[in-house]
Tab-separated table of N, CA and C in Angstrom:
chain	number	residue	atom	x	y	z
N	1	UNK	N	-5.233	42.240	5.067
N	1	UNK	CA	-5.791	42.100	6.405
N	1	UNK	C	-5.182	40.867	7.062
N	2	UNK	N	-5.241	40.956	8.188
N	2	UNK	CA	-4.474	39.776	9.356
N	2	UNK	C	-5.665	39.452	9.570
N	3	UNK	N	-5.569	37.615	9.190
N	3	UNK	CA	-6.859	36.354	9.720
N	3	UNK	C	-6.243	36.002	11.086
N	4	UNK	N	-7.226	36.618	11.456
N	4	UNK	CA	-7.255	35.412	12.956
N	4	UNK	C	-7.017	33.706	13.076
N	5	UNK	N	-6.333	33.227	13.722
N	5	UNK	CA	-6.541	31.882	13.798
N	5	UNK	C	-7.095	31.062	14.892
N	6	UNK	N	-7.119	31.779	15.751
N	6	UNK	CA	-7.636	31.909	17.246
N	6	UNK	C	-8.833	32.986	17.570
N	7	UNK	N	-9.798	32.578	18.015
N	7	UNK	CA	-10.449	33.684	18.819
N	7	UNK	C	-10.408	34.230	20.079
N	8	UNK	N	-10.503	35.343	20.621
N	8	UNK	CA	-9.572	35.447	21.829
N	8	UNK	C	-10.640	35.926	22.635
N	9	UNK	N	-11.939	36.883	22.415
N	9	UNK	CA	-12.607	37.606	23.267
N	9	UNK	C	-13.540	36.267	24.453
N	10	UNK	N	-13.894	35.012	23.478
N	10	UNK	CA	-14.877	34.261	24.718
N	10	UNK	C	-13.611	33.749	25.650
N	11	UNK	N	-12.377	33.717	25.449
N	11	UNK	CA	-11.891	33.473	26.819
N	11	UNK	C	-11.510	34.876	27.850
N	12	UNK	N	-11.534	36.156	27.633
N	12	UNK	CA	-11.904	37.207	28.234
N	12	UNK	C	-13.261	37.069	28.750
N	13	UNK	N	-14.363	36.693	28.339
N	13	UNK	CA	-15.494	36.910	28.664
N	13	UNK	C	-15.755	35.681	29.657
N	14	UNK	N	-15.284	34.700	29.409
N	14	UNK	CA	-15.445	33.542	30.438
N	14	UNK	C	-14.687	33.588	31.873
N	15	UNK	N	-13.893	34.530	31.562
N	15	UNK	CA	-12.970	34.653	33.195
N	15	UNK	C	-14.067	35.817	34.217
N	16	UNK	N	-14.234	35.385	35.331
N	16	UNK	CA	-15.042	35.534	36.484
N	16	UNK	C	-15.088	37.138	36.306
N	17	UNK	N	-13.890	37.664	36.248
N	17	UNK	CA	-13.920	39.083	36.532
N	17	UNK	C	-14.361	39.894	34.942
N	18	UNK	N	-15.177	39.747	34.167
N	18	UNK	CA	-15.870	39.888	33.008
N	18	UNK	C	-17.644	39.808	33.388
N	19	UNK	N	-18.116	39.246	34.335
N	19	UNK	CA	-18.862	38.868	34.785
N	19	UNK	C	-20.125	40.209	34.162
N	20	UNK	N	-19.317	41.186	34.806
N	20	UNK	CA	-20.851	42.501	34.324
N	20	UNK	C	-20.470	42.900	33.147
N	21	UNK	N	-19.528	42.608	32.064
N	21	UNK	CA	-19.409	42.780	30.812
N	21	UNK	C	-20.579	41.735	30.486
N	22	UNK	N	-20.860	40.535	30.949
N	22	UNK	CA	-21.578	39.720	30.569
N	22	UNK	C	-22.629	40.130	30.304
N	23	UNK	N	-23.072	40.445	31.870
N	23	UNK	CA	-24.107	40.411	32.066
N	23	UNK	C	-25.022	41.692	31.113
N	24	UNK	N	-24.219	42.682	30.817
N	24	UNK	CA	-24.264	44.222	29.866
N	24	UNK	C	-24.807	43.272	28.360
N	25	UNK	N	-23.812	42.770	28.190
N	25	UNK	CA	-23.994	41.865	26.532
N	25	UNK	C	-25.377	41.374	26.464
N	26	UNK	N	-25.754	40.299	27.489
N	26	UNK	CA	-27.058	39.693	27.045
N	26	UNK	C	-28.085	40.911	27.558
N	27	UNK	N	-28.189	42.028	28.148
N	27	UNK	CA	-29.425	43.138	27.653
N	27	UNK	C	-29.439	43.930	26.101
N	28	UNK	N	-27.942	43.403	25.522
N	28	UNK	CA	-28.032	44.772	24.498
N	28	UNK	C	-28.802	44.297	23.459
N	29	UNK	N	-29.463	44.864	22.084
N	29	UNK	CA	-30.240	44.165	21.036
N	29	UNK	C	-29.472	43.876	20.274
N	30	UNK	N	-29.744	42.854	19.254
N	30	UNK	CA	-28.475	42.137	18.661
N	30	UNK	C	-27.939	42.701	17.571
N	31	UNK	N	-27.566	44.210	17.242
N	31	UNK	CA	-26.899	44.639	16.155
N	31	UNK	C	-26.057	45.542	17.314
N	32	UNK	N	-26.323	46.017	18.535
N	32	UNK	CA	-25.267	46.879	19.272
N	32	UNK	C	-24.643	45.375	20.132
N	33	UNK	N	-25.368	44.347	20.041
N	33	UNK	CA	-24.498	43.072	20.527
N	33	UNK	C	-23.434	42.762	20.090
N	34	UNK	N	-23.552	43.094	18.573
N	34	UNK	CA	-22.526	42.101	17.868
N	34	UNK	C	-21.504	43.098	17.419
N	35	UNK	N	-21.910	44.203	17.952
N	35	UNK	CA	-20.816	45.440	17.754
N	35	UNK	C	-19.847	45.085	18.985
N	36	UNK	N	-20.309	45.423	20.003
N	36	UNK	CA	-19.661	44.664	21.487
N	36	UNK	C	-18.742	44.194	21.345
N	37	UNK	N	-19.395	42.846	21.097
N	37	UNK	CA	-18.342	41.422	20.767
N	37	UNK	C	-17.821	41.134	19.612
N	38	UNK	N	-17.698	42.056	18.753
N	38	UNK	CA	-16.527	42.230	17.687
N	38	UNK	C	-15.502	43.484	18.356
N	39	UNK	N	-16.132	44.340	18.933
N	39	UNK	CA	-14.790	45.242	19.708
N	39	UNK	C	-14.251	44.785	20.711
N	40	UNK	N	-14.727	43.808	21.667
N	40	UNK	CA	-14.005	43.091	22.554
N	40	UNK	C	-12.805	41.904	21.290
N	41	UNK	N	-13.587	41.259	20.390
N	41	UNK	CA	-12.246	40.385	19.448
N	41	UNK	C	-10.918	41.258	19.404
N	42	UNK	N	-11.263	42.359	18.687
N	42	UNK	CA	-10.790	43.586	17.890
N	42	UNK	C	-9.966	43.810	19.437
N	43	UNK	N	-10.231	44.504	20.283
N	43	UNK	CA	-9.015	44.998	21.419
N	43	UNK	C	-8.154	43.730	21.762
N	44	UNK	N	-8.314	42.582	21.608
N	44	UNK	CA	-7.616	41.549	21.773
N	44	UNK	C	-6.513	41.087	20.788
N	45	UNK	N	-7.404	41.202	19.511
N	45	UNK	CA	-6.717	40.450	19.027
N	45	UNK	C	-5.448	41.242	18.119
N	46	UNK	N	-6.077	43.211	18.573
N	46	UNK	CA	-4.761	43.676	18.423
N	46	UNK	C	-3.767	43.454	19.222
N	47	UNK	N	-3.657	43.622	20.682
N	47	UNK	CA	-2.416	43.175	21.745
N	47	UNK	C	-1.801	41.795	21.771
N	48	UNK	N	-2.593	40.615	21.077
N	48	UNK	CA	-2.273	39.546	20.609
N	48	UNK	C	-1.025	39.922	19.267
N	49	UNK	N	-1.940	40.630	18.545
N	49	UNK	CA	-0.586	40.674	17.573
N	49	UNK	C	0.535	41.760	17.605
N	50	UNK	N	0.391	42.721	18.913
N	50	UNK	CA	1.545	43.708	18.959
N	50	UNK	C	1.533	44.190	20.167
N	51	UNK	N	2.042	42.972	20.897
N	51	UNK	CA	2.489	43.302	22.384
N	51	UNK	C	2.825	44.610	22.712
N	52	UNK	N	3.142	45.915	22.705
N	52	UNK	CA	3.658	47.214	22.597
N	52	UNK	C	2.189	48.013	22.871
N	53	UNK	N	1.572	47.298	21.750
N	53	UNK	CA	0.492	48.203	22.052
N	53	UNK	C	-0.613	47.567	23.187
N	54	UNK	N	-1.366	48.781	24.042
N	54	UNK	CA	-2.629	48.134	24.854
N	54	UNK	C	-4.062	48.780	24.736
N	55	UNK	N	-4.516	48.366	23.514
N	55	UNK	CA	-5.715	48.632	22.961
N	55	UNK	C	-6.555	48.977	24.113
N	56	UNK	N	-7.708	49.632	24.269
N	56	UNK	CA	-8.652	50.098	25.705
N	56	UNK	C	-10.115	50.207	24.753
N	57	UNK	N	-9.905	50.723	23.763
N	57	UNK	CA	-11.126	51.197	23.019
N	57	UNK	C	-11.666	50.944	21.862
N	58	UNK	N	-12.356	49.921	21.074
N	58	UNK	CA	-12.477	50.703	20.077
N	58	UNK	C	-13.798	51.271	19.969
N	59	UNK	N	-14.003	51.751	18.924
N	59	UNK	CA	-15.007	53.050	17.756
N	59	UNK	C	-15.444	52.297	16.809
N	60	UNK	N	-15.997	51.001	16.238
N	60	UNK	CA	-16.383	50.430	14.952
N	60	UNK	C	-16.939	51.256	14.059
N	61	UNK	N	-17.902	52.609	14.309
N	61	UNK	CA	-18.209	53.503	13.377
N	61	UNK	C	-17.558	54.798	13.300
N	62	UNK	N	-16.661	55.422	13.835
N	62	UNK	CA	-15.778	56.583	14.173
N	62	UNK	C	-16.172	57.341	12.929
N	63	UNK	N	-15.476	56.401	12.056
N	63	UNK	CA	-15.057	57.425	10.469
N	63	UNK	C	-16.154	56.859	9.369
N	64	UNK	N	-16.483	55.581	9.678
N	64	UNK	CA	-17.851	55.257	8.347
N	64	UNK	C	-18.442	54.133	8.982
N	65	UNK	N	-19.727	54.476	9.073
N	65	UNK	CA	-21.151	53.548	9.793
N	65	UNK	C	-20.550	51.811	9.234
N	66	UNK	N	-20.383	51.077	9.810
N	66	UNK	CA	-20.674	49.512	9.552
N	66	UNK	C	-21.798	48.951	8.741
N	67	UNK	N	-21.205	48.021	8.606
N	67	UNK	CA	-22.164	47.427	7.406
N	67	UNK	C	-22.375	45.966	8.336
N	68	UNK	N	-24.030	45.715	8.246
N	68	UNK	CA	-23.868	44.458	8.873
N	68	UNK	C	-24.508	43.303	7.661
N	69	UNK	N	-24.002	42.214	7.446
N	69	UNK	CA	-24.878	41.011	6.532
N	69	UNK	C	-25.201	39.818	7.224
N	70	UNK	N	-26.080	39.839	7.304
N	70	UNK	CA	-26.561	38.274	8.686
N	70	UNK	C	-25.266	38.143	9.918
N	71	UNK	N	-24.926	37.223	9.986
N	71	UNK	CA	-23.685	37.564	11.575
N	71	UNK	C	-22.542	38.221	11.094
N	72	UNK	N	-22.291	38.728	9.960
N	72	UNK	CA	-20.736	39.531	9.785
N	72	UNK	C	-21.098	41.291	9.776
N	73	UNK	N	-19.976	41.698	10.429
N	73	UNK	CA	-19.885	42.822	10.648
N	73	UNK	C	-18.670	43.028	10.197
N	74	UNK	N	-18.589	43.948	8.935
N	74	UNK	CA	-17.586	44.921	8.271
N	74	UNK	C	-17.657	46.384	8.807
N	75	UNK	N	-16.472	46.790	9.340
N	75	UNK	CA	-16.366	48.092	9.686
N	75	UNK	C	-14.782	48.763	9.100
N	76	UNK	N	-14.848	49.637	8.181
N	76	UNK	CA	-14.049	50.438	7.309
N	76	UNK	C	-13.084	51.236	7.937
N	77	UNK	N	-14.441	51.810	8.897
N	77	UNK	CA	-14.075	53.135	9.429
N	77	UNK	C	-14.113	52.987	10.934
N	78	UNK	N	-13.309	52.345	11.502
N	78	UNK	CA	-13.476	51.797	13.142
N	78	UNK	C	-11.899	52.786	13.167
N	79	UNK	N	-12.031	52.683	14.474
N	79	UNK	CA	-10.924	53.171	15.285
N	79	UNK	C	-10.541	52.756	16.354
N	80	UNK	N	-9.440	52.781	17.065
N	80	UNK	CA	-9.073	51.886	18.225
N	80	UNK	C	-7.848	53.049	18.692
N	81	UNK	N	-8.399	53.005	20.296
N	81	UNK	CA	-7.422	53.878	21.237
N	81	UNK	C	-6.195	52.787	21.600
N	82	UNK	N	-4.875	53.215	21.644
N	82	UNK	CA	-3.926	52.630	22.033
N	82	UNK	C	-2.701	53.764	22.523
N	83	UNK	N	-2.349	53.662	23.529
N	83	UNK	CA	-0.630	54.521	23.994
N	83	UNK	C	-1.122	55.622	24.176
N	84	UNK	N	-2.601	56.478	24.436
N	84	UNK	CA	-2.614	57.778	24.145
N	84	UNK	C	-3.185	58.340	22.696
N	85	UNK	N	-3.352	57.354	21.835
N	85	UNK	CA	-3.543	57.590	20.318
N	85	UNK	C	-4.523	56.846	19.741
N	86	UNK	N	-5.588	57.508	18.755
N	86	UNK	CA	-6.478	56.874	18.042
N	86	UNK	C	-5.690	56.401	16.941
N	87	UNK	N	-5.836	55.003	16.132
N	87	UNK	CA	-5.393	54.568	14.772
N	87	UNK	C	-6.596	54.223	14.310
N	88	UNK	N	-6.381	54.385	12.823
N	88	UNK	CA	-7.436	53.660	11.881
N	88	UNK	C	-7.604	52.344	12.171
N	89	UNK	N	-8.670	51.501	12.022
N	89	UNK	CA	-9.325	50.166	11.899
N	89	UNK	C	-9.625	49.764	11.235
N	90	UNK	N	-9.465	48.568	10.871
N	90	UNK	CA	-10.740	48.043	9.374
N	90	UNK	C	-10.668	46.566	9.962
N	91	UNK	N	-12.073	45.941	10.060
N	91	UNK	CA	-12.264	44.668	10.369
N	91	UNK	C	-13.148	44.278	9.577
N	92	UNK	N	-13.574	42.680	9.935
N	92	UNK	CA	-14.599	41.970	9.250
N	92	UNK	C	-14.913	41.225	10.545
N	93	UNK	N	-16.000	40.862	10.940
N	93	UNK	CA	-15.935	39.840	11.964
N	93	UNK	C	-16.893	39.179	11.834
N	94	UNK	N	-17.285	37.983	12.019
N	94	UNK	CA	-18.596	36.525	12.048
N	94	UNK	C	-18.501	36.263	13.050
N	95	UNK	N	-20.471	36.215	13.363
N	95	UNK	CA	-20.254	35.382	14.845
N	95	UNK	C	-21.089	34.258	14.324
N	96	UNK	N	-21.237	33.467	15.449
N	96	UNK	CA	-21.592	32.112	15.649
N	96	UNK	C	-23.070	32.485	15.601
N	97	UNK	N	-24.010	31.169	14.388
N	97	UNK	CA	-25.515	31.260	14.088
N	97	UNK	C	-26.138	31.731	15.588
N	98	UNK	N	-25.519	31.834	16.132
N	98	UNK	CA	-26.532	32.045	18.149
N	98	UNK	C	-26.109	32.946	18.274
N	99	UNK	N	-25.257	34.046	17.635
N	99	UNK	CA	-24.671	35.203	18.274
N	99	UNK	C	-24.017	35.211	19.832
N	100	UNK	N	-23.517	34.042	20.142
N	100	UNK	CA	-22.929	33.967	21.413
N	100	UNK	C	-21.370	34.296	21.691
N	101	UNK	N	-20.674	33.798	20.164
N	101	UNK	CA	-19.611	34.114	20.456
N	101	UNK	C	-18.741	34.098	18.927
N	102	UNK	N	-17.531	35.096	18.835
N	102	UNK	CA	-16.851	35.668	17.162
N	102	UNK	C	-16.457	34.447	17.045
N	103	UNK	N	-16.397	34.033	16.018
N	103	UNK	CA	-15.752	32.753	15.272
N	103	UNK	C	-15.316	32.526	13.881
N	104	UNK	N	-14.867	34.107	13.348
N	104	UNK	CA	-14.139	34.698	12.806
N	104	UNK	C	-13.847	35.950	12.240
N	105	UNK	N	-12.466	36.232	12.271
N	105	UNK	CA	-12.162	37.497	12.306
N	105	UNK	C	-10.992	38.092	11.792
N	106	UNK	N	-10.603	39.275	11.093
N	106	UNK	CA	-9.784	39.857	10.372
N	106	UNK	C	-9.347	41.117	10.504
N	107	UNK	N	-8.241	41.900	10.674
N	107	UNK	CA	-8.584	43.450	10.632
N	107	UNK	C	-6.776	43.905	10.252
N	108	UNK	N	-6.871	45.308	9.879
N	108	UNK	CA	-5.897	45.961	9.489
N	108	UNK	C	-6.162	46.889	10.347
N	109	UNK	N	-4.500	47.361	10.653
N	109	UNK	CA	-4.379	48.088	11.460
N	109	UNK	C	-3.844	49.438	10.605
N	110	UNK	N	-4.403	50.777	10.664
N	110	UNK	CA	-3.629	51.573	9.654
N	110	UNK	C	-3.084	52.988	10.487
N	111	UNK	N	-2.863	53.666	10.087
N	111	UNK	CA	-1.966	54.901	10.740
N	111	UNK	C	-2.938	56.087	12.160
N	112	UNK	N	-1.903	56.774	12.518
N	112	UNK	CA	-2.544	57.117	13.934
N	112	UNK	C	-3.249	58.355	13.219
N	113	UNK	N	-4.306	58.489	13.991
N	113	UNK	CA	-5.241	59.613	13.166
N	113	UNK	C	-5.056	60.704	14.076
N	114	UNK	N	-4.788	62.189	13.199
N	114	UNK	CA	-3.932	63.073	13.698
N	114	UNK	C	-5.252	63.294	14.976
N	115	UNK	N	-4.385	64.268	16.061
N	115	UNK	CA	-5.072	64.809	17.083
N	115	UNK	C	-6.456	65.921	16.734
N	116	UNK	N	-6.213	66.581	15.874
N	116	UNK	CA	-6.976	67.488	15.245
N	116	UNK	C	-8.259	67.063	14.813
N	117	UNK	N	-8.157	65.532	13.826
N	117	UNK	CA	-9.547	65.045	13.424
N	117	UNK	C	-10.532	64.349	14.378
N	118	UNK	N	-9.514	64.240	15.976
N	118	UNK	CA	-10.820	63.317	16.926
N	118	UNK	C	-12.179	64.011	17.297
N	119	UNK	N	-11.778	65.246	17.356
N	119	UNK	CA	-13.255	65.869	17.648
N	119	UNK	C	-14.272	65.554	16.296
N	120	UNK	N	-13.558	65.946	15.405
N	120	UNK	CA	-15.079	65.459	14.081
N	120	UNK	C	-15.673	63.938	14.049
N	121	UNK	N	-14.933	63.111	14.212
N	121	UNK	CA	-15.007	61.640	14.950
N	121	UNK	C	-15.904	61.524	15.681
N	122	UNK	N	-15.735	62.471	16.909
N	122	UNK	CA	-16.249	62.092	18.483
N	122	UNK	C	-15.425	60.974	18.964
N	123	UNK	N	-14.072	61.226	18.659
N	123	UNK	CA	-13.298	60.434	19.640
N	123	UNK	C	-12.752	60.821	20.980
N	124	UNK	N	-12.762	60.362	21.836
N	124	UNK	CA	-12.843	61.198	23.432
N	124	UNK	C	-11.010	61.349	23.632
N	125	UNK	N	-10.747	62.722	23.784
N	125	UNK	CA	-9.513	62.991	24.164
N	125	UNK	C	-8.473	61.514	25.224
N	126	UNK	N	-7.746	61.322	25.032
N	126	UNK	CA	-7.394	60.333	26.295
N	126	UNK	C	-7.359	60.744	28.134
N	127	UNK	N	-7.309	62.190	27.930
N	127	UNK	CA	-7.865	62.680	28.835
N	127	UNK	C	-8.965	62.763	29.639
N	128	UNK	N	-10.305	62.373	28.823
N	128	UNK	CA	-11.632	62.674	28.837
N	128	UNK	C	-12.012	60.750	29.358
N	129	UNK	N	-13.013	60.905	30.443
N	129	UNK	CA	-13.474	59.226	30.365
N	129	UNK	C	-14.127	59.168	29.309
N	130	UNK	N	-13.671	57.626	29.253
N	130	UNK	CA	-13.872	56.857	27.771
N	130	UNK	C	-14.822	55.679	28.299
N	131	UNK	N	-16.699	56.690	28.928
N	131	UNK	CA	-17.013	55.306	29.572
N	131	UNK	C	-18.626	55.530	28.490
């Protein structure tokens, strides 16, 4: 897995035009919170490490439910839209004792998951809004 050395999502979230992402975050309850703000790390801190690609989505439970242990969230079976294409995911992420913001994070990126398996997923065609 690739360690983060940087966290990247609270400076997305601090720029003005994030504002109703914000404001979305502090209504959600804090296990679909910290899903959030590990998929906001996670879309970042893939285009951080592979300019080529432009992450839009991810899925933390797509292929196998998350596991949460006090602020870390392990997800096995995540998925992430990029170019037109779902790929496998696997992260780990910690947030901060306040749940305000990731303050560490890890993930592997693994192969594009054929077109055929997104419907058993419930992964939304790239065609289909992804809202």
């Amino acid at each position: 897995m690739i360690a983060a050395t940087r966290m990247l999502s609270a400076r997305i979230l601090a720029d003005p035009r994030s504002r109703e992402a914000v404001k979305t975050l502090s209504q959600l309850s804090g296990d679909d919170r910290i899903d959030q703000l590990c998929g906001f790390e996670a879309l970042e801190q893939i285009a951080a490490w592979n300019g080529r690609l432009h992450p839009d989505r991810v899925v933390s439970y797509a292929i196998e439910e998350t596991r949460q242990s006090g602020r870390r969230l392990t997800a096995e079976g995540a998925a992430v839209h990029a170019g037109r294409r779902w790929y496998r995911l696997r992260f780990t992420c910690d947030l901060a004792p306040d749940g305000s913001k990731v303050v560490g994070f890890a993930f592997a990126l693994g192969a594009a998951i054929p077109r055929r398996d997104w419907e058993s997923y419930n992964l939304p065609d790239e065609g289909e809004a992804a809202d």
